[in-house]
Amino acid sequence: MDTFAAKTQREDLDSVVIRFAGDSGDGMQLTGTQFTQSTALMGNDLATFPDFPAEIRAPAGTTFGVSGFQVHFAAHDIMTPGDAPDVLVAMNPAALKVNLADLKRGGMVVVNTGTFTKGNLKKAGYDNDPLEDDTLGPYRVLKLDISKHTLAAVEKFELGTKAALRSKNMWTLGLMMWLFGRDRQATVDWLRQKFAKKPEIAEANVAALNAGHAFGETAEMPSGIGCYQVPKAKLDKGTYRNVTGNEALAWGLVAGCKLAELKPVLGSYPITPASSLLHALSKLKNFGVVTFQAEDEIAAVCAAVGASWGGALGITSTSGPGVALKGEAIGLAVMVELPLVICDIQRGGPSTGLPTKTEQSDLLQAVWGRNGDCPLAVLAAATPGDCFYMAIEAVRLATKFMTPVMLLSDGYLANGAEPWKIPDVNALEPFPATQHTAREGFHPYLRDEETLARIWPVPGTPGLEHRVGGLEKDYNSGNISYDPDNHHRMVKVRAAKIDKIAEHIPPQDVCAGPEQGDLVIVSWGSTFGSVHQAVRNALAAGETVSHIHLRYMWPMPRNLGDLLRGFKQILVPEMNNGMLVRILRSEYLVPAEGLNKIAGQPFKVSEIETAIADKLAASK
Amino acid sequence: MPDTPTKKLTRKDFTSDQEVRWCPGCGDYAILAAVQRTLPTLGVKRENTVFISGIGCSSRFPYYMDTYGFHTIHGRAPTFATGLKLANPELDIWMITGDGDGLSIGGNHLMHVLRRNLNLQIILFNNRIYGLTKGQYSPTSLVGKLSPSTPMGSVDNPVLPVGFAMGAGAKFVARAIDTDAKRLGAVLVRAHGFRGTSFMEVFQNCPVFNDGAFTDFTERATATETQLHLEHGKPMIFGKDKNKGLRLKPGALELEVVTLGEDGITEADLLVHDERNRPLAFLLGAMQPPEFPVALGVLLCEPDDSFEDRVLGQVERAIQKQGAGDLNALMRKGHIWTVT
């Protein structure tokens, strides 16, 4: 489908995928974010995918320093940031080199010719100038010396060439806003607020933005380049905003603690891609949130456990390498049966792995990765907005069952944005935590008969002085016990308590397709969008396929086994080398098969569609 | 509702029902007794008193105190204490650690709790050996220590605990001997009165794996010659005949031992102890027998804001300035749009 037939009038498009790409110093994340904001305000549904290098400032002009931001917006509801861009904005040769192969054939490429110098071409690994040979033959090309246009636009501010060129992302944004009929006012307001203390910088950027827009209006465009509009999407009634996974997670944790009537104490150590959660919570001091940037990952989780023992809700945020370091302390929290929320924003592993790329490879670490028989609850958010609700669930289960809860998100959810219907916090069901005060018959390991949760006696409570620790406890007194039968019993009780959680979570649903049949796709975490879209596409094409998406990873919903056994084939797409698939096979003895993508990138819808088609063809 | 006990608490009120399981003759007994005797004199409430430890012989300590106690994981006690204090700053926290727990596996956390000045008391039991794992050398063992893991003698240089603490920015540093009940008690009282991290090194004899590690200055017969008991504002005098003293060696940044009455030395020539003088505290802490006496008592005491006061003060100020947070309002700030 060629979405860009040449026309002079604004042409309606159903959906567009734009990728902004440039040097990591070119401000592409910012450009993408601003384009996204204006798109959200236009009422489109959208999804974004920021993709940036691990280096903060990789050498300028190199391919490994290329930073990209993809935004997919549409007149209908969408699930993913799009498989392949319709439009590529390449601010330098390296950005073109890295991204061109992804662009749809016939797609539009906007190139800043001002950066196509001999030196930059060489750094990007081009022997010949791709603007001169047939490299861009299959595409519609808009070649502009954006650098020169920007310098002219901001000339009167006398900033000097280097500073003036910083505005070239705004010039480009202005042009893109004209091409797709976006309103500039939100960006103008944002620039004036951001540079409130440097008004000349603010105005230079506004001038560049306006100049880019004016260029679109007045310049004669080459054949094949038109201007477009994407009508509003039909969304549920309500008030919306854009939200990233880590923002939603921070708000969800605060909301959860409010519902539990507990003070949140976050212990955290900076780690990509979890740091923005620490930043977000650190700004919420007036919500009574206490944040502690610890000296390391271990100190961070231990402080959270200490806070929970003291009657607050201990939270720690990290990524896979941090979870590995926290293992022993999480084991202690399991042993002393205290609430704890561990947010694991997964990234590519093992070891340091791919810090800025997404992956789902901590599932087995989350469920099993500690010494001893050490069960805890594991949840996984499906979308950026779902991070809010799963954070609340994590707080609810941690306090109801006196247990650590691991909440899995990933780099894709953490940084990706989607329009989100803002909930009314006052309409959420409170679940106040109870702390034990009764002296009669007290010992620290008294349990709730129904949930098996230990009581929560908090230091400062008169008459309940007691000792806890990592040594095995006597079931009947909480004193240290090396008794063999008692240890057996305690291991079983800790496991039974976690298992009981399954009775206090929603049953598993089939979110698309029939409740039984030939093929079900079982996904978890951030693959929700591409899997759901692919299944919906297959259903629309008349195929029979179903989608089960898990958010409760451990314990799993009680009805999951029966659901799975209703399908002949079970396909489990995961961004890892096969983790959920192993759990499903071992727990339910079902013939689940994996579809694995371990590229640091999310699944494309088409990849899932192909897998569905292959499976269905094989079963015919 | 907290019901404040009106009756005066005694040592017995702080003694738990758990059987003490240290080796016979262990210095830990003396330290436990000193703490249990001192607490009633401090006017503290049992329910607000917390003992937190890591792992090791000394870290069994909380089980023997009838207060709140948390026997955590190896080396990490400072971090649990930090979270606990941020959750409830009213709690009065004592942290028990050893030379292995505090200076080896937990050295990092000890450094950071000291520089932050979290309000708690730290008692580091230094026996210069690993007891619980059966006798390997520790980071305070002297070079040449024969142990199961160093059959030809240890080769690494020992760390000086008080030097480490001061280097990390500790504001209160003191030292005592396990069996010197009176002076240990006095140090505990001073440490408790300090609003910040009070670091105490207690020389503790391990009769099983490192017996007599400190006898060169703890033997009662020679103690007056080998111990210098510091008192703020008082000249540094020691010796059986109270005729020895410390002064700065003329022309050098070094201490030297002098004898009153010899070479015209009078009390006026001696150094006067000043708890706020950090360089002096460092010199005193580094003194080793036999050339010097071992400095005991409060080496350094520099009052400053505590960590939790600063952290929780920011929370309070944020609430005063911005008002108590409203999540519905927060989530509706910035670019929002309504679909009707």
CSV table of C-alpha atoms in Angstrom, one decimal, chain A residues 129-480:
chain,number,residue,atom,x,y,z
A,129,ASP,CA,27.3,9.5,-1.6
A,130,PRO,CA,23.9,7.7,-1.4
A,131,LEU,CA,22.3,10.9,-2.5
A,132,GLU,CA,24.1,10.7,-5.8
A,133,ASP,CA,23.8,7.0,-6.6
A,134,ASP,CA,20.7,4.8,-6.8
A,135,THR,CA,20.6,3.9,-3.1
A,136,LEU,CA,17.4,6.0,-2.7
A,137,GLY,CA,15.9,4.9,-5.9
A,138,PRO,CA,13.0,2.9,-4.3
A,139,TYR,CA,11.9,5.8,-2.1
A,140,ARG,CA,10.5,9.3,-2.4
A,141,VAL,CA,13.2,11.6,-1.3
A,142,LEU,CA,13.1,15.1,0.1
A,143,LYS,CA,16.6,16.4,0.1
A,144,LEU,CA,17.0,19.6,2.1
A,145,ASP,CA,20.0,21.4,3.5
A,146,ILE,CA,18.3,21.6,6.9
A,147,SER,CA,21.5,22.9,8.5
A,148,LYS,CA,21.6,25.9,6.1
A,149,HIS,CA,17.9,26.6,6.5
A,150,THR,CA,18.2,26.5,10.3
A,151,LEU,CA,21.2,28.9,10.3
A,152,ALA,CA,19.2,31.3,8.2
A,153,ALA,CA,16.2,31.0,10.4
A,154,VAL,CA,18.0,31.8,13.7
A,155,GLU,CA,20.6,34.3,12.2
A,156,LYS,CA,19.2,37.3,14.0
A,157,PHE,CA,19.8,35.7,17.4
A,158,GLU,CA,23.6,35.7,16.7
A,159,LEU,CA,24.1,32.5,18.6
A,160,GLY,CA,27.2,31.4,16.8
A,161,THR,CA,27.1,28.5,14.3
A,162,LYS,CA,27.5,25.7,16.8
A,163,ALA,CA,24.7,26.8,19.0
A,164,ALA,CA,22.5,27.9,16.1
A,165,LEU,CA,22.7,24.4,14.6
A,166,ARG,CA,21.3,22.9,17.7
A,167,SER,CA,17.9,24.2,16.5
A,168,LYS,CA,17.9,22.1,13.4
A,169,ASN,CA,15.8,19.4,15.1
A,170,MET,CA,13.2,22.1,15.7
A,171,TRP,CA,13.3,23.2,12.0
A,172,THR,CA,12.8,19.6,11.0
A,173,LEU,CA,10.0,19.2,13.5
A,174,GLY,CA,8.3,22.3,12.1
A,175,LEU,CA,8.5,20.8,8.6
A,176,MET,CA,7.1,17.4,9.7
A,177,MET,CA,4.3,19.2,11.6
A,178,TRP,CA,3.4,20.9,8.4
A,179,LEU,CA,3.5,17.7,6.3
A,180,PHE,CA,1.2,15.9,8.7
A,181,GLY,CA,-1.0,18.9,9.8
A,182,ARG,CA,0.0,19.0,13.4
A,183,ASP,CA,-0.4,22.0,15.6
A,184,ARG,CA,2.8,23.7,16.8
A,185,GLN,CA,1.4,25.6,19.8
A,186,ALA,CA,2.1,22.9,22.4
A,187,THR,CA,5.8,22.8,21.3
A,188,VAL,CA,6.1,26.6,21.3
A,189,ASP,CA,4.7,26.6,24.9
A,190,TRP,CA,7.0,23.8,25.9
A,191,LEU,CA,10.1,25.6,24.5
A,192,ARG,CA,9.3,28.8,26.2
A,193,GLN,CA,8.8,27.0,29.5
A,194,LYS,CA,11.9,24.8,29.1
A,195,PHE,CA,14.2,27.8,28.3
A,196,ALA,CA,12.4,30.3,30.5
A,197,LYS,CA,15.8,31.4,31.9
A,198,LYS,CA,17.3,31.7,28.4
A,199,PRO,CA,14.6,33.5,26.4
A,200,GLU,CA,16.9,34.0,23.3
A,201,ILE,CA,17.4,30.2,23.1
A,202,ALA,CA,13.7,29.7,23.4
A,203,GLU,CA,12.9,32.2,20.7
A,204,ALA,CA,15.6,30.8,18.4
A,205,ASN,CA,14.1,27.4,18.6
A,206,VAL,CA,10.6,28.8,18.1
A,207,ALA,CA,11.9,30.7,15.0
A,208,ALA,CA,13.5,27.5,13.7
A,209,LEU,CA,10.2,25.5,14.3
A,210,ASN,CA,8.2,28.2,12.5
A,211,ALA,CA,10.7,28.4,9.7
A,212,GLY,CA,10.5,24.7,9.1
A,213,HIS,CA,6.7,24.9,9.0
A,214,ALA,CA,6.8,27.9,6.7
A,215,PHE,CA,9.2,26.1,4.4
A,216,GLY,CA,6.6,23.3,3.9
A,217,GLU,CA,3.9,25.8,3.2
A,218,THR,CA,5.8,27.8,0.6
A,219,ALA,CA,8.4,25.5,-1.0
A,220,GLU,CA,7.6,23.6,-4.1
A,221,MET,CA,7.8,19.9,-3.1
A,222,PRO,CA,9.2,17.3,-5.4
A,223,SER,CA,6.9,15.0,-7.1
A,224,GLY,CA,5.5,12.3,-4.8
A,225,ILE,CA,5.7,14.5,-1.7
A,226,GLY,CA,2.4,15.9,-0.6
A,227,CYS,CA,0.8,16.9,2.6
A,228,TYR,CA,-1.4,14.7,4.7
A,229,GLN,CA,-3.7,14.5,7.6
A,230,VAL,CA,-4.7,11.6,9.9
A,231,PRO,CA,-8.2,11.9,11.2
A,232,LYS,CA,-9.0,11.4,14.9
A,233,ALA,CA,-9.2,7.9,16.2
A,234,LYS,CA,-12.4,6.7,17.9
A,235,LEU,CA,-11.3,6.1,21.5
A,236,ASP,CA,-13.4,5.4,24.7
A,237,LYS,CA,-14.8,8.5,26.3
A,238,GLY,CA,-12.6,10.0,28.9
A,239,THR,CA,-9.7,12.3,29.6
A,240,TYR,CA,-6.4,11.1,28.0
A,241,ARG,CA,-2.7,11.8,28.2
A,242,ASN,CA,0.4,10.2,26.9
A,243,VAL,CA,2.2,8.1,29.4
A,244,THR,CA,5.4,6.0,29.5
A,245,GLY,CA,5.6,2.8,31.4
A,246,ASN,CA,7.9,4.1,34.0
A,247,GLU,CA,5.7,7.2,34.6
A,248,ALA,CA,2.6,5.0,35.0
A,249,LEU,CA,4.5,2.7,37.2
A,250,ALA,CA,5.6,5.5,39.5
A,251,TRP,CA,2.0,6.8,39.8
A,252,GLY,CA,0.7,3.2,40.3
A,253,LEU,CA,3.1,2.7,43.2
A,254,VAL,CA,1.9,5.9,44.8
A,255,ALA,CA,-1.7,5.0,44.2
A,256,GLY,CA,-1.2,1.5,45.6
A,257,CYS,CA,0.4,2.8,48.8
A,258,LYS,CA,-2.4,5.3,49.2
A,259,LEU,CA,-4.9,2.5,48.8
A,260,ALA,CA,-2.9,0.4,51.3
A,261,GLU,CA,-2.5,3.4,53.6
A,262,LEU,CA,1.2,3.0,53.7
A,263,LYS,CA,4.2,5.3,53.4
A,264,PRO,CA,6.2,4.3,50.3
A,265,VAL,CA,10.0,4.0,50.8
A,266,LEU,CA,11.9,3.4,47.7
A,267,GLY,CA,15.5,2.2,47.8
A,268,SER,CA,17.1,2.3,44.4
A,269,TYR,CA,20.4,2.4,42.6
A,270,PRO,CA,20.5,4.0,39.1
A,271,ILE,CA,20.4,1.5,36.3
A,272,THR,CA,19.1,1.6,32.7
A,273,PRO,CA,16.2,1.4,31.9
A,274,ALA,CA,14.8,1.7,35.5
A,275,SER,CA,16.4,5.1,36.5
A,276,SER,CA,13.5,7.2,35.3
A,277,LEU,CA,11.3,5.4,37.9
A,278,LEU,CA,13.7,6.6,40.6
A,279,HIS,CA,13.6,10.1,39.1
A,280,ALA,CA,9.8,10.1,38.9
A,281,LEU,CA,9.3,9.0,42.5
A,282,SER,CA,12.0,11.4,43.8
A,283,LYS,CA,9.8,14.2,42.5
A,284,LEU,CA,6.8,13.1,44.4
A,285,LYS,CA,8.0,14.0,47.9
A,286,ASN,CA,4.8,16.0,48.6
A,287,PHE,CA,3.0,12.7,48.2
A,288,GLY,CA,5.0,11.5,51.3
A,289,VAL,CA,7.2,9.4,49.1
A,290,VAL,CA,10.6,8.7,50.6
A,291,THR,CA,13.3,7.9,48.1
A,292,PHE,CA,16.8,6.7,48.9
A,293,GLN,CA,19.5,6.5,46.3
A,294,ALA,CA,21.6,3.7,47.9
A,295,GLU,CA,25.2,2.9,47.4
A,296,ASP,CA,24.4,-0.2,45.4
A,297,GLU,CA,21.7,-2.6,44.4
A,298,ILE,CA,22.0,-4.6,47.5
A,299,ALA,CA,21.8,-1.6,49.8
A,300,ALA,CA,18.7,-0.5,47.9
A,301,VAL,CA,16.7,-3.6,48.4
A,302,CYS,CA,17.9,-4.1,52.0
A,303,ALA,CA,16.8,-0.6,52.8
A,304,ALA,CA,13.4,-1.4,51.3
A,305,VAL,CA,13.1,-4.5,53.5
A,306,GLY,CA,14.1,-2.5,56.5
A,307,ALA,CA,11.4,0.0,55.7
A,308,SER,CA,8.8,-2.7,55.4
A,309,TRP,CA,9.8,-4.2,58.7
A,310,GLY,CA,9.3,-0.7,60.1
A,311,GLY,CA,5.8,-0.6,58.8
A,312,ALA,CA,6.2,1.3,55.5
A,313,LEU,CA,6.0,-0.3,52.1
A,314,GLY,CA,9.5,-1.0,50.9
A,315,ILE,CA,10.0,-0.7,47.1
A,316,THR,CA,13.1,-1.2,45.0
A,317,SER,CA,13.5,-0.6,41.3
A,318,THR,CA,16.1,-2.1,39.1
A,319,SER,CA,16.9,-4.1,36.0
A,320,GLY,CA,18.1,-7.7,35.5
A,321,PRO,CA,21.7,-7.3,36.8
A,322,GLY,CA,20.3,-5.5,39.9
A,323,VAL,CA,17.8,-8.4,40.6
A,324,ALA,CA,20.8,-10.8,40.5
A,325,LEU,CA,22.5,-8.7,43.2
A,326,LYS,CA,19.4,-8.4,45.3
A,327,GLY,CA,18.7,-12.1,45.4
A,328,GLU,CA,20.0,-12.8,48.9
A,329,ALA,CA,18.0,-9.9,50.4
A,330,ILE,CA,14.9,-10.9,48.5
A,331,GLY,CA,15.3,-14.4,50.1
A,332,LEU,CA,15.5,-12.7,53.5
A,333,ALA,CA,12.2,-10.9,52.8
A,334,VAL,CA,10.7,-14.3,51.8
A,335,MET,CA,12.0,-15.8,55.1
A,336,VAL,CA,10.8,-13.0,57.4
A,337,GLU,CA,7.7,-12.7,55.3
A,338,LEU,CA,7.5,-9.0,54.8
A,339,PRO,CA,5.9,-7.1,51.9
A,340,LEU,CA,8.3,-5.8,49.3
A,341,VAL,CA,7.7,-4.6,45.7
A,342,ILE,CA,10.6,-5.2,43.3
A,343,CYS,CA,10.3,-3.5,40.0
A,344,ASP,CA,12.4,-5.2,37.4
A,345,ILE,CA,12.6,-3.1,34.2
A,346,GLN,CA,14.1,-5.8,32.0
A,347,ARG,CA,16.8,-5.2,29.4
A,348,GLY,CA,19.0,-7.4,27.2
A,349,GLY,CA,21.2,-9.8,29.1
A,350,PRO,CA,23.1,-11.8,30.3
A,351,SER,CA,25.6,-9.7,32.3
A,352,THR,CA,25.6,-6.1,31.2
A,353,GLY,CA,24.1,-7.3,27.9
A,354,LEU,CA,22.2,-4.7,26.0
A,355,PRO,CA,21.4,-2.0,28.6
A,356,THR,CA,19.3,0.2,26.3
A,357,LYS,CA,17.5,-2.6,24.4
A,358,THR,CA,14.5,-4.5,25.5
A,359,GLU,CA,14.2,-8.1,26.4
A,360,GLN,CA,12.0,-10.4,28.5
A,361,SER,CA,14.8,-12.6,29.8
A,362,ASP,CA,14.4,-12.2,33.6
A,363,LEU,CA,11.2,-14.4,33.9
A,364,LEU,CA,13.0,-17.4,35.2
A,365,GLN,CA,15.2,-15.3,37.4
A,366,ALA,CA,12.1,-13.7,38.8
A,367,VAL,CA,10.3,-16.9,39.5
A,368,TRP,CA,13.2,-19.1,40.6
A,369,GLY,CA,16.4,-17.0,40.9
A,370,ARG,CA,17.2,-17.3,44.6
A,371,ASN,CA,19.0,-19.8,46.9
A,372,GLY,CA,16.7,-22.3,48.6
A,373,ASP,CA,13.0,-22.9,47.9
A,374,CYS,CA,12.2,-19.3,47.8
A,375,PRO,CA,8.8,-18.6,46.2
A,376,LEU,CA,7.3,-15.1,45.6
A,377,ALA,CA,4.7,-13.6,43.4
A,378,VAL,CA,5.6,-12.3,39.9
A,379,LEU,CA,3.5,-10.0,37.8
A,380,ALA,CA,4.1,-8.5,34.4
A,381,ALA,CA,2.6,-5.4,32.8
A,382,ALA,CA,1.3,-5.6,29.3
A,383,THR,CA,1.4,-2.0,28.1
A,384,PRO,CA,2.8,1.4,29.4
A,385,GLY,CA,-0.6,2.2,30.9
A,386,ASP,CA,-1.0,-1.2,32.4
A,387,CYS,CA,2.1,-0.5,34.5
A,388,PHE,CA,-0.2,1.7,36.7
A,389,TYR,CA,-2.6,-1.1,37.4
A,390,MET,CA,0.0,-3.8,37.9
A,391,ALA,CA,1.9,-1.6,40.3
A,392,ILE,CA,-1.3,-1.3,42.4
A,393,GLU,CA,-1.7,-5.1,42.2
A,394,ALA,CA,1.8,-5.6,43.3
A,395,VAL,CA,1.2,-3.5,46.4
A,396,ARG,CA,-2.1,-5.2,47.1
A,397,LEU,CA,-0.7,-8.7,46.9
A,398,ALA,CA,2.6,-7.8,48.8
A,399,THR,CA,0.6,-6.5,51.8
A,400,LYS,CA,-2.2,-9.0,51.7
A,401,PHE,CA,0.1,-12.0,51.6
A,402,MET,CA,3.2,-10.5,53.4
A,403,THR,CA,5.5,-11.4,50.5
A,404,PRO,CA,7.9,-9.9,48.0
A,405,VAL,CA,6.2,-9.3,44.7
A,406,MET,CA,8.4,-8.9,41.5
A,407,LEU,CA,6.8,-6.7,38.9
A,408,LEU,CA,8.2,-7.2,35.5
A,409,SER,CA,8.3,-4.4,32.9
A,410,ASP,CA,10.9,-3.9,30.2
A,411,GLY,CA,12.8,-1.2,28.3
A,412,TYR,CA,10.1,-1.1,25.6
A,413,LEU,CA,7.3,-0.4,28.1
A,414,ALA,CA,9.4,1.9,30.3
A,415,ASN,CA,10.3,4.3,27.5
A,416,GLY,CA,7.5,3.7,25.1
A,417,ALA,CA,4.4,6.0,25.3
A,418,GLU,CA,0.8,5.5,24.5
A,419,PRO,CA,-2.3,7.5,25.0
A,420,TRP,CA,-3.8,6.5,28.3
A,421,LYS,CA,-7.2,7.1,29.7
A,422,ILE,CA,-6.5,8.7,33.0
A,423,PRO,CA,-8.2,6.8,35.9
A,424,ASP,CA,-10.0,8.4,38.8
A,425,VAL,CA,-7.8,7.3,41.8
A,426,ASN,CA,-10.8,8.0,44.2
A,427,ALA,CA,-12.8,5.3,42.4
A,428,LEU,CA,-10.2,2.6,43.1
A,429,GLU,CA,-11.0,0.0,45.8
A,430,PRO,CA,-8.9,0.7,48.9
A,431,PHE,CA,-7.1,-2.3,50.6
A,432,PRO,CA,-5.8,-0.9,53.9
A,433,ALA,CA,-2.9,-2.9,55.3
A,434,THR,CA,-3.3,-4.2,58.9
A,435,GLN,CA,-0.5,-4.1,61.3
A,436,HIS,CA,-0.7,-6.4,64.4
A,437,THR,CA,-1.0,-4.8,67.8
A,438,ALA,CA,-2.7,-7.5,70.0
A,439,ARG,CA,-0.5,-8.9,72.7
A,440,GLU,CA,-2.6,-11.9,73.6
A,441,GLY,CA,-1.1,-15.1,72.2
A,442,PHE,CA,1.4,-13.1,70.2
A,443,HIS,CA,4.3,-14.5,68.4
A,444,PRO,CA,5.8,-13.0,65.3
A,445,TYR,CA,4.9,-16.0,63.0
A,446,LEU,CA,1.2,-16.1,63.7
A,447,ARG,CA,-0.7,-16.6,60.4
A,448,ASP,CA,-4.0,-15.7,58.8
A,449,GLU,CA,-5.7,-19.0,58.4
A,450,GLU,CA,-7.2,-18.2,55.0
A,451,THR,CA,-4.3,-16.5,53.2
A,452,LEU,CA,-1.5,-18.1,55.4
A,453,ALA,CA,0.0,-14.6,55.5
A,454,ARG,CA,2.2,-13.9,58.6
A,455,ILE,CA,1.0,-11.0,60.8
A,456,TRP,CA,2.8,-7.7,60.5
A,457,PRO,CA,4.0,-6.6,64.0
A,458,VAL,CA,5.9,-3.4,63.6
A,459,PRO,CA,8.8,-2.1,65.8
A,460,GLY,CA,7.5,0.7,68.0
A,461,THR,CA,4.5,-1.4,69.1
A,462,PRO,CA,4.5,-1.9,72.9
A,463,GLY,CA,4.5,-5.5,74.1
A,464,LEU,CA,5.3,-7.1,70.7
A,465,GLU,CA,9.1,-7.0,71.0
A,466,HIS,CA,10.5,-9.8,69.0
A,467,ARG,CA,13.4,-10.9,66.8
A,468,VAL,CA,13.3,-12.0,63.2
A,469,GLY,CA,16.0,-13.0,60.8
A,470,GLY,CA,17.2,-15.2,58.0
A,471,LEU,CA,17.5,-18.4,60.1
A,472,GLU,CA,14.7,-20.9,59.9
A,473,LYS,CA,11.8,-20.2,62.2
A,474,ASP,CA,9.8,-22.5,64.4
A,475,TYR,CA,6.2,-22.6,63.1
A,476,ASN,CA,4.7,-22.3,66.5
A,477,SER,CA,6.9,-19.6,68.1
A,478,GLY,CA,8.9,-17.8,65.5
A,479,ASN,CA,12.1,-18.7,67.4
A,480,ILE,CA,15.1,-20.1,65.6
